CSV table of C-alpha atoms and ligand atoms in Angstrom, one decimal:
chain,number,residue,atom,x,y,z
A,1,MET,CA,-2.9,-22.2,-32.0
A,2,SER,CA,-0.3,-23.3,-29.5
A,3,ILE,CA,-1.1,-23.4,-25.8
A,4,LYS,CA,1.2,-20.4,-25.3
A,5,GLN,CA,-0.8,-18.4,-27.9
A,6,MET,CA,-4.0,-19.0,-25.9
A,7,ILE,CA,-2.7,-16.7,-23.1
A,8,SER,CA,-4.5,-13.4,-23.0
A,9,ALA,CA,-2.6,-10.2,-24.0
A,10,LYS,CA,-3.2,-8.9,-20.4
A,11,PRO,CA,-0.8,-11.1,-18.4
A,12,LEU,CA,1.8,-10.8,-21.2
A,13,GLN,CA,2.1,-7.1,-20.3
A,14,PHE,CA,3.3,-7.6,-16.8
A,15,THR,CA,5.6,-9.8,-14.8
A,16,GLU,CA,5.0,-11.6,-11.5
A,17,SER,CA,5.4,-9.3,-8.5
A,18,VAL,CA,9.1,-8.5,-7.8
A,19,ILE,CA,8.2,-7.8,-4.2
A,20,ARG,CA,6.8,-11.3,-3.6
A,21,GLU,CA,9.6,-12.9,-5.7
A,22,MET,CA,12.1,-11.3,-3.3
A,23,THR,CA,10.5,-13.1,-0.4
A,24,ARG,CA,11.0,-16.4,-2.2
A,25,GLN,CA,14.6,-15.4,-2.8
A,26,ALA,CA,15.1,-14.6,0.9
A,27,LEU,CA,13.8,-18.1,1.8
A,28,LEU,CA,16.0,-19.7,-0.9
A,29,HIS,CA,19.2,-18.0,0.3
A,30,ASN,CA,18.3,-17.9,4.0
A,31,ALA,CA,18.5,-14.2,4.0
A,32,VAL,CA,17.1,-11.7,6.4
A,33,ASN,CA,13.9,-10.6,4.6
A,34,LEU,CA,13.5,-6.8,4.5
A,35,SER,CA,11.7,-7.0,1.1
A,36,GLN,CA,8.0,-7.7,1.2
A,37,GLY,CA,6.2,-5.5,3.8
A,38,PHE,CA,4.8,-7.9,6.4
A,39,PRO,CA,5.6,-8.0,10.1
A,40,ASP,CA,7.6,-10.9,11.6
A,41,PHE,CA,6.4,-10.1,15.1
A,42,PRO,CA,3.1,-11.5,16.5
A,43,ALA,CA,-0.3,-9.9,15.9
A,44,PRO,CA,-1.9,-8.5,19.1
A,45,PRO,CA,-3.0,-11.4,21.3
A,46,GLU,CA,-6.5,-10.0,21.9
A,47,ILE,CA,-7.2,-9.9,18.2
A,48,LYS,CA,-6.0,-13.4,17.7
A,49,ALA,CA,-8.2,-14.5,20.6
A,50,ALA,CA,-11.2,-12.8,18.9
A,51,ALA,CA,-10.5,-14.8,15.7
A,52,ILE,CA,-10.3,-18.1,17.7
A,53,ARG,CA,-13.5,-17.2,19.5
A,54,ALA,CA,-15.2,-16.7,16.2
A,55,ILE,CA,-14.1,-20.0,14.8
A,56,GLU,CA,-15.1,-21.8,18.0
A,57,ALA,CA,-18.5,-20.1,17.8
A,58,ASP,CA,-18.9,-21.7,14.4
A,59,VAL,CA,-18.6,-18.5,12.3
A,60,ASN,CA,-17.4,-20.8,9.6
A,61,GLN,CA,-19.7,-20.0,6.7
A,62,TYR,CA,-19.9,-17.2,4.2
A,63,SER,CA,-20.7,-13.8,5.5
A,64,ILE,CA,-23.0,-11.8,3.3
A,65,THR,CA,-21.0,-10.9,0.3
A,66,TRP,CA,-20.2,-7.2,1.1
A,67,GLY,CA,-19.0,-8.0,4.6
A,68,SER,CA,-20.2,-9.1,8.0
A,69,LYS,CA,-22.5,-6.5,9.6
A,70,ASN,CA,-20.4,-6.4,12.7
A,71,LEU,CA,-17.3,-5.4,10.7
A,72,ARG,CA,-19.1,-2.9,8.5
A,73,ASN,CA,-20.6,-1.3,11.6
A,74,ALA,CA,-17.2,-1.1,13.3
A,75,ILE,CA,-15.7,0.5,10.2
A,76,ALA,CA,-18.5,3.1,10.1
A,77,THR,CA,-18.0,3.8,13.8
A,78,ARG,CA,-14.3,4.1,13.4
A,79,LEU,CA,-14.7,6.5,10.4
A,80,LYS,CA,-17.0,8.6,12.5
A,81,THR,CA,-14.4,8.9,15.2
A,82,LEU,CA,-11.7,9.8,12.7
A,83,THR,CA,-13.6,12.2,10.4
A,84,GLY,CA,-16.8,13.1,12.2
A,85,MET,CA,-18.7,11.9,9.1
A,86,GLU,CA,-21.5,9.4,8.9
A,87,PHE,CA,-21.1,6.4,6.5
A,88,ASP,CA,-23.9,4.0,6.0
A,89,PRO,CA,-22.6,0.5,6.6
A,90,GLU,CA,-25.5,-0.9,4.5
A,91,ALA,CA,-24.7,1.1,1.4
A,92,GLU,CA,-21.2,2.6,1.6
A,93,ILE,CA,-18.9,0.0,2.9
A,94,THR,CA,-17.7,-3.2,1.2
A,95,VAL,CA,-15.4,-5.7,2.8
A,96,CYS,CA,-13.1,-7.6,0.5
A,97,CYS,CA,-10.1,-9.8,0.4
A,98,GLY,CA,-7.4,-7.3,1.3
A,99,SER,CA,-6.9,-3.9,-0.1
A,100,THR,CA,-5.4,-5.6,-3.1
A,101,GLU,CA,-8.9,-6.9,-4.1
A,102,GLY,CA,-10.4,-3.5,-3.0
A,103,MET,CA,-8.2,-1.8,-5.6
A,104,ILE,CA,-8.8,-4.1,-8.5
A,105,ALA,CA,-12.5,-4.4,-7.7
A,106,SER,CA,-12.8,-0.6,-7.7
A,107,LEU,CA,-11.0,-0.2,-11.0
A,108,LEU,CA,-13.0,-3.0,-12.6
A,109,ALA,CA,-16.2,-1.3,-11.4
A,110,THR,CA,-15.3,2.1,-12.8
A,111,ILE,CA,-13.0,1.7,-15.9
A,112,ASN,CA,-14.3,1.6,-19.4
A,113,PRO,CA,-12.2,1.2,-22.6
A,114,GLY,CA,-10.5,4.5,-23.3
A,115,ASP,CA,-10.5,5.7,-19.7
A,116,GLU,CA,-7.3,7.1,-18.2
A,117,ILE,CA,-6.0,6.9,-14.7
A,118,VAL,CA,-3.3,9.1,-13.2
A,119,ILE,CA,-0.7,7.4,-11.0
A,120,PHE,CA,2.2,8.9,-9.0
A,121,GLU,CA,5.6,7.4,-9.8
A,122,PRO,CA,7.3,5.7,-8.0
A,123,PHE,CA,4.2,3.7,-7.4
A,124,TYR,CA,3.2,0.6,-5.4
A,125,GLU,CA,3.9,-2.3,-7.8
A,126,ASN,CA,0.2,-3.5,-8.0
A,127,TYR,CA,-1.1,-0.4,-9.7
A,128,ASN,CA,0.4,-1.2,-13.1
A,129,PRO,CA,-1.1,-4.7,-13.4
A,130,ASP,CA,-4.3,-3.4,-11.9
A,131,ALA,CA,-4.5,-0.8,-14.7
A,132,ILE,CA,-3.7,-3.4,-17.4
A,133,ILE,CA,-6.3,-5.9,-16.0
A,134,SER,CA,-9.0,-3.2,-15.8
A,135,GLY,CA,-8.1,-1.8,-19.2
A,136,ALA,CA,-7.2,1.7,-18.1
A,137,THR,CA,-4.6,3.8,-19.9
A,138,ARG,CA,-2.0,5.2,-17.5
A,139,ARG,CA,-0.6,8.7,-17.1
A,140,TYR,CA,2.2,9.2,-14.6
A,141,VAL,CA,3.2,12.1,-12.4
A,142,ARG,CA,6.6,12.0,-10.9
A,143,LEU,CA,7.4,12.3,-7.2
A,144,HIS,CA,10.8,13.9,-6.9
A,145,PRO,CA,13.2,13.2,-4.1
A,146,PRO,CA,14.3,14.2,-1.5
A,147,ASN,CA,10.7,15.3,-0.4
A,148,TRP,CA,8.9,13.3,-3.1
A,149,SER,CA,7.1,16.5,-4.2
A,150,PHE,CA,5.3,16.7,-7.5
A,151,ASP,CA,5.3,19.5,-10.1
A,152,SER,CA,1.8,21.1,-10.1
A,153,ARG,CA,2.1,21.7,-13.9
A,154,GLU,CA,2.9,18.1,-14.5
A,155,LEU,CA,-0.1,17.1,-12.4
A,156,GLU,CA,-2.4,19.4,-14.3
A,157,THR,CA,-1.3,18.2,-17.7
A,158,ALA,CA,-1.9,14.6,-16.7
A,159,PHE,CA,-5.7,15.3,-16.5
A,160,ASN,CA,-8.0,15.6,-19.5
A,161,SER,CA,-11.5,14.7,-20.6
A,162,HIS,CA,-10.6,10.9,-20.7
A,163,THR,CA,-9.4,10.9,-17.0
A,164,LYS,CA,-11.6,8.6,-15.0
A,165,ALA,CA,-9.6,8.5,-11.7
A,166,ILE,CA,-6.4,9.3,-9.9
A,167,ILE,CA,-4.8,6.8,-7.6
A,168,ILE,CA,-3.3,8.2,-4.4
A,169,ASN,CA,-1.4,6.2,-1.9
A,170,THR,CA,-0.9,8.1,1.3
A,171,PRO,CA,1.1,7.4,3.5
A,172,ASN,CA,3.0,6.2,0.5
A,173,ASN,CA,4.7,3.0,-0.4
A,174,PRO,CA,7.6,3.0,-1.4
A,175,THR,CA,8.6,6.6,-0.7
A,176,GLY,CA,7.3,7.2,2.8
A,177,LYS,CA,5.7,10.4,1.6
A,178,VAL,CA,2.6,11.7,3.5
A,179,PHE,CA,0.6,13.9,1.1
A,180,ARG,CA,0.0,17.3,2.6
A,181,ARG,CA,-3.4,18.9,2.8
A,182,ASP,CA,-2.6,21.5,0.2
A,183,GLU,CA,-1.3,18.8,-2.2
A,184,LEU,CA,-4.5,16.8,-1.7
A,185,GLU,CA,-6.6,19.9,-2.2
A,186,GLN,CA,-4.9,20.5,-5.6
A,187,ILE,CA,-5.7,17.0,-6.6
A,188,ALA,CA,-9.3,17.4,-5.3
A,189,ALA,CA,-9.7,20.6,-7.4
A,190,LEU,CA,-8.5,18.7,-10.5
A,191,CYS,CA,-10.9,15.8,-9.8
A,192,GLN,CA,-13.7,18.3,-9.7
A,193,LYS,CA,-12.6,20.2,-12.7
A,194,TRP,CA,-12.3,17.1,-14.9
A,195,ASN,CA,-15.2,15.2,-13.2
A,196,CYS,CA,-13.2,12.2,-12.1
A,197,LEU,CA,-12.7,10.0,-9.1
A,198,ALA,CA,-10.0,9.9,-6.4
A,199,ILE,CA,-9.1,6.3,-5.5
A,200,THR,CA,-7.1,6.5,-2.3
A,201,ASP,CA,-5.1,3.6,-0.9
A,202,GLU,CA,-4.8,4.5,2.8
A,203,ILE,CA,-3.6,1.2,4.2
A,204,TYR,CA,-0.8,3.0,6.2
A,205,ASP,CA,-3.1,5.7,7.7
A,206,HIS,CA,-2.0,4.9,11.3
A,207,ILE,CA,1.7,4.5,10.6
A,208,LEU,CA,3.0,8.1,10.7
A,209,TYR,CA,6.1,9.8,12.1
A,210,ASP,CA,7.3,13.1,13.5
A,211,GLY,CA,3.8,14.6,13.9
A,212,ALA,CA,2.8,14.0,10.2
A,213,GLU,CA,-1.0,14.3,9.7
A,214,HIS,CA,-3.0,11.9,7.6
A,215,VAL,CA,-5.5,13.8,5.5
A,216,ARG,CA,-8.4,11.9,4.2
A,217,MET,CA,-9.5,12.8,0.7
A,218,LEU,CA,-13.1,11.8,1.4
A,219,ALA,CA,-13.3,14.6,4.0
A,220,LEU,CA,-12.2,17.3,1.7
A,221,ASP,CA,-14.8,19.8,0.2
A,222,GLY,CA,-16.6,18.3,-2.7
A,223,MET,CA,-14.9,14.9,-2.5
A,224,HIS,CA,-17.3,12.8,-0.5
A,225,ASP,CA,-19.1,11.4,-3.5
A,226,ARG,CA,-16.2,11.0,-5.8
A,227,THR,CA,-13.7,9.4,-3.5
A,228,ILE,CA,-13.2,5.6,-3.2
A,229,THR,CA,-11.2,4.9,0.0
A,230,ILE,CA,-9.4,1.6,0.3
A,231,ASN,CA,-8.1,0.3,3.6
A,232,SER,CA,-7.4,-3.0,5.4
A,233,LEU,CA,-6.7,-4.6,8.7
A,234,SER,CA,-3.3,-5.8,7.4
A,235,LYS,CA,-0.9,-3.1,8.4
A,236,THR,CA,-2.7,-1.5,11.3
A,237,PHE,CA,-3.2,-4.8,13.1
A,238,SER,CA,-0.2,-6.8,11.7
A,239,VAL,CA,-2.3,-9.4,10.0
A,240,THR,CA,-1.3,-9.2,6.3
A,241,GLY,CA,-2.1,-12.9,5.8
A,242,TRP,CA,-5.7,-12.5,7.0
A,243,ARG,CA,-6.7,-10.8,3.7
A,244,VAL,CA,-9.4,-8.5,5.2
A,245,GLY,CA,-9.7,-5.1,3.5
A,246,TYR,CA,-12.5,-2.7,2.7
A,247,VAL,CA,-13.7,-0.1,0.3
A,248,VAL,CA,-15.6,3.0,1.4
A,249,ALA,CA,-17.5,4.9,-1.4
A,250,SER,CA,-20.9,6.6,-2.1
A,251,PRO,CA,-23.8,4.2,-2.6
A,252,GLU,CA,-23.7,4.2,-6.4
A,253,LEU,CA,-20.0,3.5,-6.5
A,254,SER,CA,-20.3,0.9,-3.7
A,255,ASN,CA,-23.0,-0.9,-5.5
A,256,ALA,CA,-20.8,-1.3,-8.6
A,257,VAL,CA,-17.8,-2.4,-6.4
A,258,ARG,CA,-20.0,-4.9,-4.5
A,259,LYS,CA,-21.1,-6.5,-7.7
A,260,VAL,CA,-17.5,-7.0,-9.0
A,261,HIS,CA,-16.3,-8.1,-5.6
A,262,ASP,CA,-19.2,-10.7,-5.3
A,263,PHE,CA,-18.3,-12.4,-8.5
A,264,LEU,CA,-14.5,-12.1,-8.0
A,265,THR,CA,-14.3,-13.6,-4.5
A,266,VAL,CA,-17.8,-13.8,-2.8
A,267,GLY,CA,-16.3,-12.6,0.4
A,268,ALA,CA,-13.4,-12.4,2.9
A,269,ALA,CA,-12.8,-15.0,5.6
A,270,HIS,CA,-15.8,-14.6,7.9
A,271,PRO,CA,-14.2,-15.4,11.3
A,272,LEU,CA,-11.4,-13.0,10.5
A,273,GLN,CA,-13.9,-10.3,9.7
A,274,GLU,CA,-15.4,-10.8,13.2
A,275,ALA,CA,-12.0,-10.4,14.7
A,276,GLY,CA,-11.6,-7.2,12.6
A,277,ALA,CA,-14.8,-5.9,14.2
A,278,PHE,CA,-13.2,-6.4,17.5
A,279,ALA,CA,-9.9,-4.9,16.5
A,280,LEU,CA,-11.5,-1.7,15.2
A,281,GLN,CA,-12.9,-1.1,18.7
A,282,LEU,CA,-9.5,-1.0,20.4
A,283,GLU,CA,-8.8,2.1,22.5
A,284,PRO,CA,-6.8,5.0,21.1
A,285,ASP,CA,-3.8,3.8,23.1
A,286,TYR,CA,-3.4,0.9,20.6
A,287,TYR,CA,-2.7,3.4,17.8
A,288,ARG,CA,-0.3,5.5,20.0
A,289,VAL,CA,1.8,2.5,20.8
A,290,LEU,CA,1.7,1.4,17.1
A,291,ARG,CA,3.2,4.7,16.1
A,292,ALA,CA,5.8,4.8,18.9
A,293,LYS,CA,7.0,1.2,18.1
A,294,TYR,CA,7.2,2.0,14.3
A,295,THR,CA,9.1,5.2,15.1
A,296,GLU,CA,11.7,3.2,17.0
A,297,ARG,CA,12.0,0.6,14.2
A,298,ARG,CA,12.3,3.4,11.5
A,299,ASP,CA,15.0,5.1,13.5
A,300,MET,CA,16.9,1.8,14.0
A,301,LEU,CA,16.8,0.9,10.3
A,302,LEU,CA,17.8,4.4,9.3
A,303,ALA,CA,20.8,4.2,11.5
A,304,ILE,CA,21.8,0.7,10.2
A,305,LEU,CA,21.4,1.7,6.6
A,306,THR,CA,23.2,5.0,7.0
A,307,ASP,CA,26.1,3.2,8.7
A,308,ALA,CA,26.3,0.7,5.9
A,309,GLY,CA,26.7,3.5,3.4
A,310,PHE,CA,23.2,4.0,2.0
A,311,ARG,CA,21.8,7.4,1.3
A,312,CYS,CA,18.3,7.2,2.9
A,313,HIS,CA,15.1,9.0,2.3
A,314,LYS,CA,13.6,9.4,5.8
A,315,PRO,CA,10.0,8.3,5.6
A,316,MET,CA,7.2,10.4,7.2
A,317,GLY,CA,4.8,7.4,7.0
A,318,ALA,CA,4.3,3.7,6.1
A,319,TYR,CA,7.1,1.2,6.9
A,320,TYR,CA,9.7,1.4,4.1
A,321,ILE,CA,12.9,3.2,3.5
A,322,MET,CA,13.8,4.1,-0.1
A,323,THR,CA,17.6,4.3,-0.5
A,324,ASP,CA,20.0,5.6,-3.0
A,325,ILE,CA,22.7,3.1,-3.9
A,326,HIS,CA,25.0,5.3,-6.1
A,327,ASP,CA,27.8,5.0,-3.6
A,328,PHE,CA,28.2,1.3,-4.1
A,329,GLY,CA,29.0,1.5,-7.8
A,330,PHE,CA,26.6,-1.2,-9.1
A,331,ALA,CA,25.3,-1.0,-12.6
A,332,SER,CA,21.8,-1.7,-11.6
A,333,ASP,CA,19.4,-2.1,-8.7
A,334,MET,CA,18.8,-5.7,-9.8
A,335,ALA,CA,22.5,-6.6,-9.7
A,336,PHE,CA,22.7,-4.9,-6.3
A,337,ALA,CA,19.6,-6.7,-4.9
A,338,GLU,CA,21.0,-10.0,-6.1
A,339,HIS,CA,24.4,-9.4,-4.4
A,340,LEU,CA,22.5,-8.4,-1.3
A,341,VAL,CA,20.4,-11.5,-1.1
A,342,LYS,CA,23.0,-14.0,-2.2
A,343,ASN,CA,26.3,-12.8,-0.8
A,344,ILE,CA,25.3,-10.4,2.1
A,345,GLY,CA,22.2,-12.3,3.2
A,346,VAL,CA,19.6,-9.5,3.2
A,347,ALA,CA,16.6,-9.3,0.9
A,348,ALA,CA,15.3,-5.9,-0.3
A,349,VAL,CA,13.2,-4.7,-3.3
A,350,PRO,CA,14.9,-3.3,-6.4
A,351,GLY,CA,13.8,0.2,-7.0
A,352,SER,CA,12.9,-0.4,-10.7
A,353,SER,CA,9.9,-2.4,-9.6
A,354,PHE,CA,8.3,1.0,-8.6
A,355,TYR,CA,8.9,2.7,-12.0
A,356,ARG,CA,7.6,2.1,-15.5
A,357,GLU,CA,11.1,2.5,-17.0
A,358,SER,CA,13.7,0.4,-15.0
A,359,LYS,CA,16.4,3.0,-15.6
A,360,ASP,CA,14.5,5.4,-13.3
A,361,GLY,CA,14.8,3.1,-10.3
A,362,ASN,CA,18.1,1.5,-11.1
A,363,GLN,CA,20.0,3.2,-8.3
A,364,GLN,CA,17.3,2.7,-5.6
A,365,ILE,CA,16.5,-0.1,-3.2
A,366,ARG,CA,13.6,-0.3,-0.8
A,367,PHE,CA,13.9,-1.9,2.7
A,368,CYS,CA,11.0,-2.5,5.0
A,369,PHE,CA,11.3,-2.2,8.8
A,370,CYS,CA,8.1,-3.9,10.0
A,371,LYS,CA,10.4,-6.4,11.8
A,372,ARG,CA,11.5,-7.4,15.3
A,373,ASP,CA,14.6,-5.6,16.7
A,374,GLU,CA,16.6,-8.8,16.4
A,375,THR,CA,15.7,-9.1,12.7
A,376,LEU,CA,16.8,-5.5,12.0
A,377,GLN,CA,20.0,-6.0,14.0
A,378,ALA,CA,20.7,-9.3,12.1
A,379,ALA,CA,20.3,-7.3,8.9
A,380,GLY,CA,22.6,-4.6,10.3
A,381,ASP,CA,25.3,-7.2,11.1
A,382,ARG,CA,25.2,-8.5,7.6
A,383,LEU,CA,25.0,-5.1,5.9
A,384,ARG,CA,28.3,-4.0,7.5
A,385,ARG,CA,30.0,-6.3,5.1
A,386,LEU,CA,29.0,-4.1,2.2
A,387,ARG,CA,31.8,-2.1,0.6
A,388,LYS,CA,31.4,1.3,-0.9
A,389,LYS,CA,33.0,2.0,-4.3
B,1,LIG,N1,2.5,-3.9,0.6
B,1,LIG,C1,3.6,-4.8,0.8
B,1,LIG,C2,4.8,-4.4,0.1
B,1,LIG,O1,4.8,-3.5,-0.6
B,1,LIG,C3,3.3,-6.3,0.5
B,1,LIG,C4,2.3,-6.4,-0.6
B,1,LIG,C5,1.9,-7.7,-1.0
B,1,LIG,O2,2.8,-8.5,-1.2
B,1,LIG,N2,0.7,-8.0,-1.0
B,1,LIG,O3,5.9,-5.0,0.3
């Protein structure tokens, strides 16, 4: 057997992340990076100070595997404020290395061979490899532009007796859709009808526009015990490199997630968890300012992209703009993204990385706007050089 043949069938079924590759391309070509979604502005100084304090106080060893008590308590208190519901930090909250680990640990903890999961498409890139790694069979439900609505019949037919879970990402990456209450209620009814789980990735729950409301699946009737909610400090507090996320689920589910998490990673960085406990106690004003700033950035990038000739889907949440590139006359999103990064000097994510069939995303490009005004303006200056067909 050659070394190559020793590779498991699993990684052979997916490629490296296109999103993260685009960041490497941006560095290589000295391009303005509007691809991978991470802020280029500083994290709040008081949160950084809390992390420094923790290291100086010698919080430098493992926390207990499912998360520092302070952070789990802070998450429970925050959830109480947001939902009015009580969550037991000792049994229902697990801290992990980013929501990325939260998702794969949740799937590994629940998926058996033959189990199916339902995924909305376009989807956040990770969910496909997550499904392959955990051994789940995927069923897709399409989100249709311009509103990224789904067809109720299509959703219903995606469920059957093999369905173990549906993954919902709201506010949604890459589309900016915020699932409405009636949509989530439809999904909740199907989860109850087919006795399956809702795994909700709510990492953008505080990044909302134009009065959009974030509805939490775990608070809907009959969903408390069958919802696994995944969240993180990354987007809310602009600390994507800290890798501190968490999973909220009923004690039985949490117990399984905790075991997988323990043997995958043992735990997230302890001093950063303590800083997270501090961050989660910030006043409501923090979240108001966060929204206001992101609204300004969204509007700025919408204007820049529209000016440059893109047809934009205005996001209601999260920090990405999906665009339609038909007017530029490129054969594919890959060719267009390559032209953008090499010749124009702006990195963005090719739409095909959010679809199972590349043809479905081949006239779409995703830009992120979690960037300083200067960065967005620099991208704008460069994008003006683009020519329409
Ligand atoms: N969520 C971000 C994006 O979609 C970055 C994800 C990551 O690279 N971990 O761009």
